[in-house]
Amino acid sequence: KIWSAWNDEFEKKVDIQRAGLSLAGLFSKPRPIWSTPAFVGTFGDAFIEGTTYEGSSLLAWSFSVLNHTLQRTLTHQRRFYTGFSRKDFGVLSDTLHTLSKSAVVFKEMSRLIQNPKGTQLMSFLRKIKKIISNINAGESMLFPLIVEEEELLLVTMRTRSERYYNLVVIATNPLTSLKYHSVDASMAPPCIQYRTALVLNQIDKKSITCDVFWSAVFNLTARCCEGKDTSGDLKKFYG
């Protein structure tokens, strides 16, 4: 290796610049926020056609940046929450706790998206089963899904009795996934109100950690990431 004083000085300048970036707390070599997939997913939807972002999911990336931002506002920018009551802070604290606990799931999800082959999927499933078993009583965790190119969210909550779990399926697209959810045309006519959350209560631990269920669910995500024909996968998921 050839030593270069100029190169050493250049690397020191780069490290100083990286230390001041918004995402420095997330990555050892952070990129500027404007060049991240999360930024593109928020502001650049109209400009991604024909790029590597088209047809891909930015859910895991966006969650990581959102979670990092909210955690920092609570610890370093409390004035952001000026006007919050004690009850509001309790809700905020619970929400950020859930986001923090779920970070490991989204990190594993980003790896699955990059390499959805069999070995990566099986490793992901083993970790998911262990994570669900370790959810404490009264706590919740988020599990992202991509089914037929639709981004869904599973909220897994362990009841205070510890014996049972509640599973909530969250969807937002009225043209695809929400057609499997309950609707109500009487609340705000002539608009149709969709129930974005589909709740399944009192699921025992054996069922919620069933290998067959999670393998089937995340195999749909893997199929989507591999570019396979996913027609009818939403019907399979909700069926």
PDB file of C-alpha atoms in Angstrom:
ATOM      1  CA  LYS A   1       0.000   0.000   0.000  1.00  0.00           C
ATOM      2  CA  ILE A   2       1.333   3.401  -1.038  1.00  0.00           C
ATOM      3  CA  TRP A   3       0.879   6.112   1.567  1.00  0.00           C
ATOM      4  CA  SER A   4      -0.464   9.420   0.295  1.00  0.00           C
ATOM      5  CA  ALA A   5      -0.649  12.518   2.467  1.00  0.00           C
ATOM      6  CA  TRP A   6      -3.145  14.071   0.062  1.00  0.00           C
ATOM      7  CA  ASN A   7      -5.386  11.004   0.202  1.00  0.00           C
ATOM      8  CA  ASP A   8      -5.288  10.923   4.012  1.00  0.00           C
ATOM      9  CA  GLU A   9      -6.245  14.579   4.157  1.00  0.00           C
ATOM     10  CA  PHE A  10      -9.055  13.995   1.668  1.00  0.00           C
ATOM     11  CA  GLU A  11     -10.458  11.066   3.687  1.00  0.00           C
ATOM     12  CA  LYS A  12     -10.414  13.174   6.865  1.00  0.00           C
ATOM     13  CA  LYS A  13     -12.432  15.894   5.100  1.00  0.00           C
ATOM     14  CA  VAL A  14     -14.935  13.310   3.854  1.00  0.00           C
ATOM     15  CA  ASP A  15     -15.324  11.865   7.374  1.00  0.00           C
ATOM     16  CA  ILE A  16     -15.951  15.360   8.778  1.00  0.00           C
ATOM     17  CA  GLN A  17     -18.584  16.006   6.106  1.00  0.00           C
ATOM     18  CA  ARG A  18     -20.282  12.660   6.759  1.00  0.00           C
ATOM     19  CA  ALA A  19     -20.403  13.299  10.500  1.00  0.00           C
ATOM     20  CA  GLY A  20     -22.593  16.341   9.854  1.00  0.00           C
ATOM     21  CA  LEU A  21     -25.101  14.570   7.621  1.00  0.00           C
ATOM     22  CA  SER A  22     -28.655  13.903   8.789  1.00  0.00           C
ATOM     23  CA  LEU A  23     -28.295  10.124   8.403  1.00  0.00           C
ATOM     24  CA  ALA A  24     -24.940   9.843  10.181  1.00  0.00           C
ATOM     25  CA  GLY A  25     -26.622   7.996  13.036  1.00  0.00           C
ATOM     26  CA  LEU A  26     -27.906   5.290  10.687  1.00  0.00           C
ATOM     27  CA  PHE A  27     -24.886   4.386   8.565  1.00  0.00           C
ATOM     28  CA  SER A  28     -21.125   4.306   8.936  1.00  0.00           C
ATOM     29  CA  LYS A  29     -20.825   5.915   5.490  1.00  0.00           C
ATOM     30  CA  PRO A  30     -24.051   7.926   5.179  1.00  0.00           C
ATOM     31  CA  ARG A  31     -25.150   9.537   1.941  1.00  0.00           C
ATOM     32  CA  PRO A  32     -26.836  12.967   1.725  1.00  0.00           C
ATOM     33  CA  ILE A  33     -30.569  12.786   2.466  1.00  0.00           C
ATOM     34  CA  TRP A  34     -31.481  14.091  -1.012  1.00  0.00           C
ATOM     35  CA  SER A  35     -29.816  11.063  -2.665  1.00  0.00           C
ATOM     36  CA  THR A  36     -31.522   8.384  -0.558  1.00  0.00           C
ATOM     37  CA  PRO A  37     -34.365   6.147  -1.749  1.00  0.00           C
ATOM     38  CA  ALA A  38     -36.526   7.467   1.110  1.00  0.00           C
ATOM     39  CA  PHE A  39     -36.268  11.015  -0.262  1.00  0.00           C
ATOM     40  CA  VAL A  40     -37.043   9.816  -3.784  1.00  0.00           C
ATOM     41  CA  GLY A  41     -40.050   7.856  -2.481  1.00  0.00           C
ATOM     42  CA  THR A  42     -41.429  10.967  -0.770  1.00  0.00           C
ATOM     43  CA  PHE A  43     -40.823  13.672  -3.378  1.00  0.00           C
ATOM     44  CA  GLY A  44     -39.787  12.006  -6.626  1.00  0.00           C
ATOM     45  CA  ASP A  45     -42.626   9.688  -7.645  1.00  0.00           C
ATOM     46  CA  ALA A  46     -43.084  11.553 -10.900  1.00  0.00           C
ATOM     47  CA  PHE A  47     -39.417  11.190 -11.852  1.00  0.00           C
ATOM     48  CA  ILE A  48     -38.585   7.522 -11.248  1.00  0.00           C
ATOM     49  CA  GLU A  49     -40.007   6.002 -14.435  1.00  0.00           C
ATOM     50  CA  GLY A  50     -37.293   4.145 -16.275  1.00  0.00           C
ATOM     51  CA  THR A  51     -34.945   4.074 -13.253  1.00  0.00           C
ATOM     52  CA  THR A  52     -34.063   1.266 -10.834  1.00  0.00           C
ATOM     53  CA  TYR A  53     -36.629   2.680  -8.382  1.00  0.00           C
ATOM     54  CA  GLU A  54     -39.579   1.958 -10.671  1.00  0.00           C
ATOM     55  CA  GLY A  55     -41.635  -0.981  -9.429  1.00  0.00           C
ATOM     56  CA  SER A  56     -39.488  -1.458  -6.325  1.00  0.00           C
ATOM     57  CA  SER A  57     -40.437  -0.873  -2.690  1.00  0.00           C
ATOM     58  CA  LEU A  58     -38.975   1.908  -0.569  1.00  0.00           C
ATOM     59  CA  LEU A  59     -40.949   0.900   2.506  1.00  0.00           C
ATOM     60  CA  ALA A  60     -37.967  -0.385   4.510  1.00  0.00           C
ATOM     61  CA  TRP A  61     -35.798   2.617   3.585  1.00  0.00           C
ATOM     62  CA  SER A  62     -38.552   5.124   4.347  1.00  0.00           C
ATOM     63  CA  PHE A  63     -39.258   3.508   7.721  1.00  0.00           C
ATOM     64  CA  SER A  64     -35.578   3.681   8.727  1.00  0.00           C
ATOM     65  CA  VAL A  65     -35.362   7.398   7.943  1.00  0.00           C
ATOM     66  CA  LEU A  66     -38.737   8.205   9.545  1.00  0.00           C
ATOM     67  CA  ASN A  67     -37.901   6.296  12.718  1.00  0.00           C
ATOM     68  CA  HIS A  68     -34.462   7.955  12.940  1.00  0.00           C
ATOM     69  CA  THR A  69     -36.021  11.400  12.465  1.00  0.00           C
ATOM     70  CA  LEU A  70     -38.730  10.948  15.103  1.00  0.00           C
ATOM     71  CA  GLN A  71     -36.335   9.467  17.659  1.00  0.00           C
ATOM     72  CA  ARG A  72     -33.994  12.461  17.209  1.00  0.00           C
ATOM     73  CA  THR A  73     -36.796  14.999  17.564  1.00  0.00           C
ATOM     74  CA  LEU A  74     -37.753  13.471  20.909  1.00  0.00           C
ATOM     75  CA  THR A  75     -34.201  13.506  22.278  1.00  0.00           C
ATOM     76  CA  HIS A  76     -32.728  16.638  20.647  1.00  0.00           C
ATOM     77  CA  GLN A  77     -35.642  18.813  19.468  1.00  0.00           C
ATOM     78  CA  ARG A  78     -38.338  18.602  22.144  1.00  0.00           C
ATOM     79  CA  ARG A  79     -39.678  21.998  21.117  1.00  0.00           C
ATOM     80  CA  PHE A  80     -41.048  20.224  18.044  1.00  0.00           C
ATOM     81  CA  TYR A  81     -43.709  18.801  20.385  1.00  0.00           C
ATOM     82  CA  THR A  82     -44.632  22.076  22.075  1.00  0.00           C
ATOM     83  CA  GLY A  83     -48.288  21.970  23.043  1.00  0.00           C
ATOM     84  CA  PHE A  84     -48.422  18.213  23.610  1.00  0.00           C
ATOM     85  CA  SER A  85     -50.295  17.201  26.742  1.00  0.00           C
ATOM     86  CA  ARG A  86     -49.110  14.481  29.115  1.00  0.00           C
ATOM     87  CA  LYS A  87     -51.519  12.093  27.369  1.00  0.00           C
ATOM     88  CA  ASP A  88     -50.148  13.076  23.946  1.00  0.00           C
ATOM     89  CA  PHE A  89     -46.600  12.380  25.127  1.00  0.00           C
ATOM     90  CA  GLY A  90     -47.715   8.981  26.393  1.00  0.00           C
ATOM     91  CA  VAL A  91     -49.086   8.096  22.949  1.00  0.00           C
ATOM     92  CA  LEU A  92     -45.946   9.467  21.284  1.00  0.00           C
ATOM     93  CA  SER A  93     -43.693   7.473  23.594  1.00  0.00           C
ATOM     94  CA  ASP A  94     -45.595   4.247  22.900  1.00  0.00           C
ATOM     95  CA  THR A  95     -45.469   4.880  19.150  1.00  0.00           C
ATOM     96  CA  LEU A  96     -41.737   5.566  19.105  1.00  0.00           C
ATOM     97  CA  HIS A  97     -41.129   2.508  21.281  1.00  0.00           C
ATOM     98  CA  THR A  98     -42.969   0.361  18.717  1.00  0.00           C
ATOM     99  CA  LEU A  99     -41.012   1.938  15.858  1.00  0.00           C
ATOM    100  CA  SER A 100     -37.730   1.375  17.674  1.00  0.00           C
ATOM    101  CA  LYS A 101     -38.523  -2.296  18.372  1.00  0.00           C
ATOM    102  CA  SER A 102     -39.580  -2.808  14.737  1.00  0.00           C
ATOM    103  CA  ALA A 103     -36.383  -1.389  13.229  1.00  0.00           C
ATOM    104  CA  VAL A 104     -34.704  -4.807  13.128  1.00  0.00           C
ATOM    105  CA  VAL A 105     -37.615  -6.226  11.091  1.00  0.00           C
ATOM    106  CA  PHE A 106     -37.363  -3.520   8.438  1.00  0.00           C
ATOM    107  CA  LYS A 107     -33.608  -3.971   8.255  1.00  0.00           C
ATOM    108  CA  GLU A 108     -34.083  -7.678   7.564  1.00  0.00           C
ATOM    109  CA  MET A 109     -36.822  -6.803   5.077  1.00  0.00           C
ATOM    110  CA  SER A 110     -34.461  -4.581   3.079  1.00  0.00           C
ATOM    111  CA  ARG A 111     -32.043  -7.503   2.818  1.00  0.00           C
ATOM    112  CA  LEU A 112     -34.844  -9.792   1.640  1.00  0.00           C
ATOM    113  CA  ILE A 113     -35.822  -7.288  -1.060  1.00  0.00           C
ATOM    114  CA  GLN A 114     -32.247  -7.185  -2.342  1.00  0.00           C
ATOM    115  CA  ASN A 115     -31.860 -10.970  -2.302  1.00  0.00           C
ATOM    116  CA  PRO A 116     -35.249 -12.745  -2.235  1.00  0.00           C
ATOM    117  CA  LYS A 117     -33.848 -16.205  -3.023  1.00  0.00           C
ATOM    118  CA  GLY A 118     -34.564 -19.319  -0.942  1.00  0.00           C
ATOM    119  CA  THR A 119     -31.686 -19.140   1.566  1.00  0.00           C
ATOM    120  CA  GLN A 120     -32.290 -15.482   2.407  1.00  0.00           C
ATOM    121  CA  LEU A 121     -36.035 -16.110   2.757  1.00  0.00           C
ATOM    122  CA  MET A 122     -35.528 -19.051   5.136  1.00  0.00           C
ATOM    123  CA  SER A 123     -33.090 -17.035   7.262  1.00  0.00           C
ATOM    124  CA  PHE A 124     -35.602 -14.181   7.358  1.00  0.00           C
ATOM    125  CA  LEU A 125     -38.431 -16.502   8.438  1.00  0.00           C
ATOM    126  CA  ARG A 126     -36.381 -18.000  11.298  1.00  0.00           C
ATOM    127  CA  LYS A 127     -35.612 -14.525  12.616  1.00  0.00           C
ATOM    128  CA  ILE A 128     -39.247 -13.397  12.287  1.00  0.00           C
ATOM    129  CA  LYS A 129     -40.497 -16.369  14.317  1.00  0.00           C
ATOM    130  CA  LYS A 130     -37.996 -15.625  17.089  1.00  0.00           C
ATOM    131  CA  ILE A 131     -38.896 -11.921  17.078  1.00  0.00           C
ATOM    132  CA  ILE A 132     -42.623 -12.650  17.414  1.00  0.00           C
ATOM    133  CA  SER A 133     -42.040 -15.088  20.279  1.00  0.00           C
ATOM    134  CA  ASN A 134     -40.020 -12.431  22.127  1.00  0.00           C
ATOM    135  CA  ILE A 135     -42.640  -9.666  21.923  1.00  0.00           C
ATOM    136  CA  ASN A 136     -43.414  -8.634  25.499  1.00  0.00           C
ATOM    137  CA  ALA A 137     -46.957  -8.548  26.871  1.00  0.00           C
ATOM    138  CA  GLY A 138     -48.733  -5.349  25.881  1.00  0.00           C
ATOM    139  CA  GLU A 139     -46.192  -4.480  23.159  1.00  0.00           C
ATOM    140  CA  SER A 140     -46.508  -4.323  19.373  1.00  0.00           C
ATOM    141  CA  MET A 141     -44.260  -4.746  16.343  1.00  0.00           C
ATOM    142  CA  LEU A 142     -44.601  -3.837  12.678  1.00  0.00           C
ATOM    143  CA  PHE A 143     -44.017  -6.291   9.819  1.00  0.00           C
ATOM    144  CA  PRO A 144     -43.950  -4.947   6.238  1.00  0.00           C
ATOM    145  CA  LEU A 145     -45.271  -6.905   3.258  1.00  0.00           C
ATOM    146  CA  ILE A 146     -45.257  -6.438  -0.496  1.00  0.00           C
ATOM    147  CA  VAL A 147     -48.077  -8.355  -2.174  1.00  0.00           C
ATOM    148  CA  GLU A 148     -48.853  -7.880  -5.868  1.00  0.00           C
ATOM    149  CA  GLU A 149     -46.688  -4.720  -5.734  1.00  0.00           C
ATOM    150  CA  GLU A 150     -48.892  -3.341  -2.937  1.00  0.00           C
ATOM    151  CA  GLU A 151     -47.231  -2.332   0.334  1.00  0.00           C
ATOM    152  CA  LEU A 152     -49.089  -3.659   3.367  1.00  0.00           C
ATOM    153  CA  LEU A 153     -48.322  -3.496   7.071  1.00  0.00           C
ATOM    154  CA  LEU A 154     -48.937  -6.155   9.701  1.00  0.00           C
ATOM    155  CA  VAL A 155     -49.158  -4.937  13.300  1.00  0.00           C
ATOM    156  CA  THR A 156     -48.588  -7.829  15.700  1.00  0.00           C
ATOM    157  CA  MET A 157     -49.680  -7.072  19.273  1.00  0.00           C
ATOM    158  CA  ARG A 158     -49.227  -9.378  22.246  1.00  0.00           C
ATOM    159  CA  THR A 159     -52.066  -9.145  24.737  1.00  0.00           C
ATOM    160  CA  ARG A 160     -51.402  -8.524  28.408  1.00  0.00           C
ATOM    161  CA  SER A 161     -52.372 -12.103  29.185  1.00  0.00           C
ATOM    162  CA  GLU A 162     -49.259 -13.187  27.134  1.00  0.00           C
ATOM    163  CA  ARG A 163     -51.175 -16.207  25.808  1.00  0.00           C
ATOM    164  CA  TYR A 164     -52.704 -14.470  22.800  1.00  0.00           C
ATOM    165  CA  TYR A 165     -51.815 -12.056  20.021  1.00  0.00           C
ATOM    166  CA  ASN A 166     -53.838  -9.615  17.910  1.00  0.00           C
ATOM    167  CA  LEU A 167     -52.939  -9.222  14.239  1.00  0.00           C
ATOM    168  CA  VAL A 168     -53.880  -6.084  12.289  1.00  0.00           C
ATOM    169  CA  VAL A 169     -53.592  -5.844   8.493  1.00  0.00           C
ATOM    170  CA  ILE A 170     -53.224  -2.217   7.344  1.00  0.00           C
ATOM    171  CA  ALA A 171     -53.815  -1.256   3.707  1.00  0.00           C
ATOM    172  CA  THR A 172     -54.459   2.095   2.008  1.00  0.00           C
ATOM    173  CA  ASN A 173     -55.185   1.516  -1.688  1.00  0.00           C
ATOM    174  CA  PRO A 174     -58.961   1.563  -2.379  1.00  0.00           C
ATOM    175  CA  LEU A 175     -58.483   0.199  -5.899  1.00  0.00           C
ATOM    176  CA  THR A 176     -56.707  -2.990  -4.843  1.00  0.00           C
ATOM    177  CA  SER A 177     -56.139  -4.185  -1.273  1.00  0.00           C
ATOM    178  CA  LEU A 178     -58.958  -2.220   0.429  1.00  0.00           C
ATOM    179  CA  LYS A 179     -61.616  -3.998  -1.602  1.00  0.00           C
ATOM    180  CA  TYR A 180     -61.050  -6.929   0.764  1.00  0.00           C
ATOM    181  CA  HIS A 181     -61.736  -4.716   3.821  1.00  0.00           C
ATOM    182  CA  SER A 182     -65.069  -3.590   5.254  1.00  0.00           C
ATOM    183  CA  VAL A 183     -66.652  -0.473   3.707  1.00  0.00           C
ATOM    184  CA  ASP A 184     -69.345   1.957   4.872  1.00  0.00           C
ATOM    185  CA  ALA A 185     -71.262   4.289   2.550  1.00  0.00           C
ATOM    186  CA  SER A 186     -73.439   5.790   5.321  1.00  0.00           C
ATOM    187  CA  MET A 187     -70.797   7.770   7.242  1.00  0.00           C
ATOM    188  CA  ALA A 188     -69.955  10.460   4.677  1.00  0.00           C
ATOM    189  CA  PRO A 189     -72.176  10.110   1.611  1.00  0.00           C
ATOM    190  CA  PRO A 190     -71.592  10.089  -1.313  1.00  0.00           C
ATOM    191  CA  CYS A 191     -68.052   9.032  -0.376  1.00  0.00           C
ATOM    192  CA  ILE A 192     -67.304   5.446   0.598  1.00  0.00           C
ATOM    193  CA  GLN A 193     -65.363   5.032   3.827  1.00  0.00           C
ATOM    194  CA  TYR A 194     -62.915   2.129   3.843  1.00  0.00           C
ATOM    195  CA  ARG A 195     -61.734   0.443   6.999  1.00  0.00           C
ATOM    196  CA  THR A 196     -57.968   0.536   6.497  1.00  0.00           C
ATOM    197  CA  ALA A 197     -57.332  -1.823   9.427  1.00  0.00           C
ATOM    198  CA  LEU A 198     -58.462  -5.449   9.347  1.00  0.00           C
ATOM    199  CA  VAL A 199     -58.239  -6.841  12.903  1.00  0.00           C
ATOM    200  CA  LEU A 200     -57.865 -10.489  13.917  1.00  0.00           C
ATOM    201  CA  ASN A 201     -58.123 -10.948  17.696  1.00  0.00           C
ATOM    202  CA  GLN A 202     -57.128 -13.631  20.187  1.00  0.00           C
ATOM    203  CA  ILE A 203     -54.671 -15.662  18.101  1.00  0.00           C
ATOM    204  CA  ASP A 204     -52.800 -18.227  20.185  1.00  0.00           C
ATOM    205  CA  LYS A 205     -48.999 -18.377  20.126  1.00  0.00           C
ATOM    206  CA  LYS A 206     -48.873 -21.638  18.175  1.00  0.00           C
ATOM    207  CA  SER A 207     -50.922 -20.115  15.354  1.00  0.00           C
ATOM    208  CA  ILE A 208     -49.168 -16.725  15.253  1.00  0.00           C
ATOM    209  CA  THR A 209     -45.748 -18.395  14.977  1.00  0.00           C
ATOM    210  CA  CYS A 210     -46.897 -20.997  12.442  1.00  0.00           C
ATOM    211  CA  ASP A 211     -44.133 -21.613   9.896  1.00  0.00           C
ATOM    212  CA  VAL A 212     -46.642 -22.356   7.136  1.00  0.00           C
ATOM    213  CA  PHE A 213     -48.435 -19.006   7.562  1.00  0.00           C
ATOM    214  CA  TRP A 214     -45.335 -16.791   7.599  1.00  0.00           C
ATOM    215  CA  SER A 215     -43.663 -18.792   4.843  1.00  0.00           C
ATOM    216  CA  ALA A 216     -46.715 -18.320   2.608  1.00  0.00           C
ATOM    217  CA  VAL A 217     -47.013 -14.602   3.447  1.00  0.00           C
ATOM    218  CA  PHE A 218     -43.394 -13.660   2.828  1.00  0.00           C
ATOM    219  CA  ASN A 219     -43.110 -15.956  -0.173  1.00  0.00           C
ATOM    220  CA  LEU A 220     -45.596 -13.566  -1.810  1.00  0.00           C
ATOM    221  CA  THR A 221     -43.175 -10.726  -1.054  1.00  0.00           C
ATOM    222  CA  ALA A 222     -40.223 -12.711  -2.420  1.00  0.00           C
ATOM    223  CA  ARG A 223     -42.163 -13.491  -5.618  1.00  0.00           C
ATOM    224  CA  CYS A 224     -42.835  -9.790  -6.116  1.00  0.00           C
ATOM    225  CA  CYS A 225     -39.175  -8.857  -5.568  1.00  0.00           C
ATOM    226  CA  GLU A 226     -38.043 -11.510  -8.054  1.00  0.00           C
ATOM    227  CA  GLY A 227     -40.192  -9.961 -10.746  1.00  0.00           C
ATOM    228  CA  LYS A 228     -42.483 -12.972 -11.130  1.00  0.00           C
ATOM    229  CA  ASP A 229     -46.103 -12.795 -12.223  1.00  0.00           C
ATOM    230  CA  THR A 230     -47.977 -11.861  -9.041  1.00  0.00           C
ATOM    231  CA  SER A 231     -51.495 -11.648 -10.485  1.00  0.00           C
ATOM    232  CA  GLY A 232     -54.004 -12.881  -7.913  1.00  0.00           C
ATOM    233  CA  ASP A 233     -51.592 -12.793  -4.963  1.00  0.00           C
ATOM    234  CA  LEU A 234     -53.721 -10.279  -3.038  1.00  0.00           C
ATOM    235  CA  LYS A 235     -56.684 -12.621  -3.327  1.00  0.00           C
ATOM    236  CA  LYS A 236     -54.515 -15.468  -2.025  1.00  0.00           C
ATOM    237  CA  PHE A 237     -53.328 -13.320   0.885  1.00  0.00           C
ATOM    238  CA  TYR A 238     -56.802 -12.231   2.000  1.00  0.00           C
ATOM    239  CA  GLY A 239     -58.387 -15.567   1.107  1.00  0.00           C
TER     240      GLY A 239
END
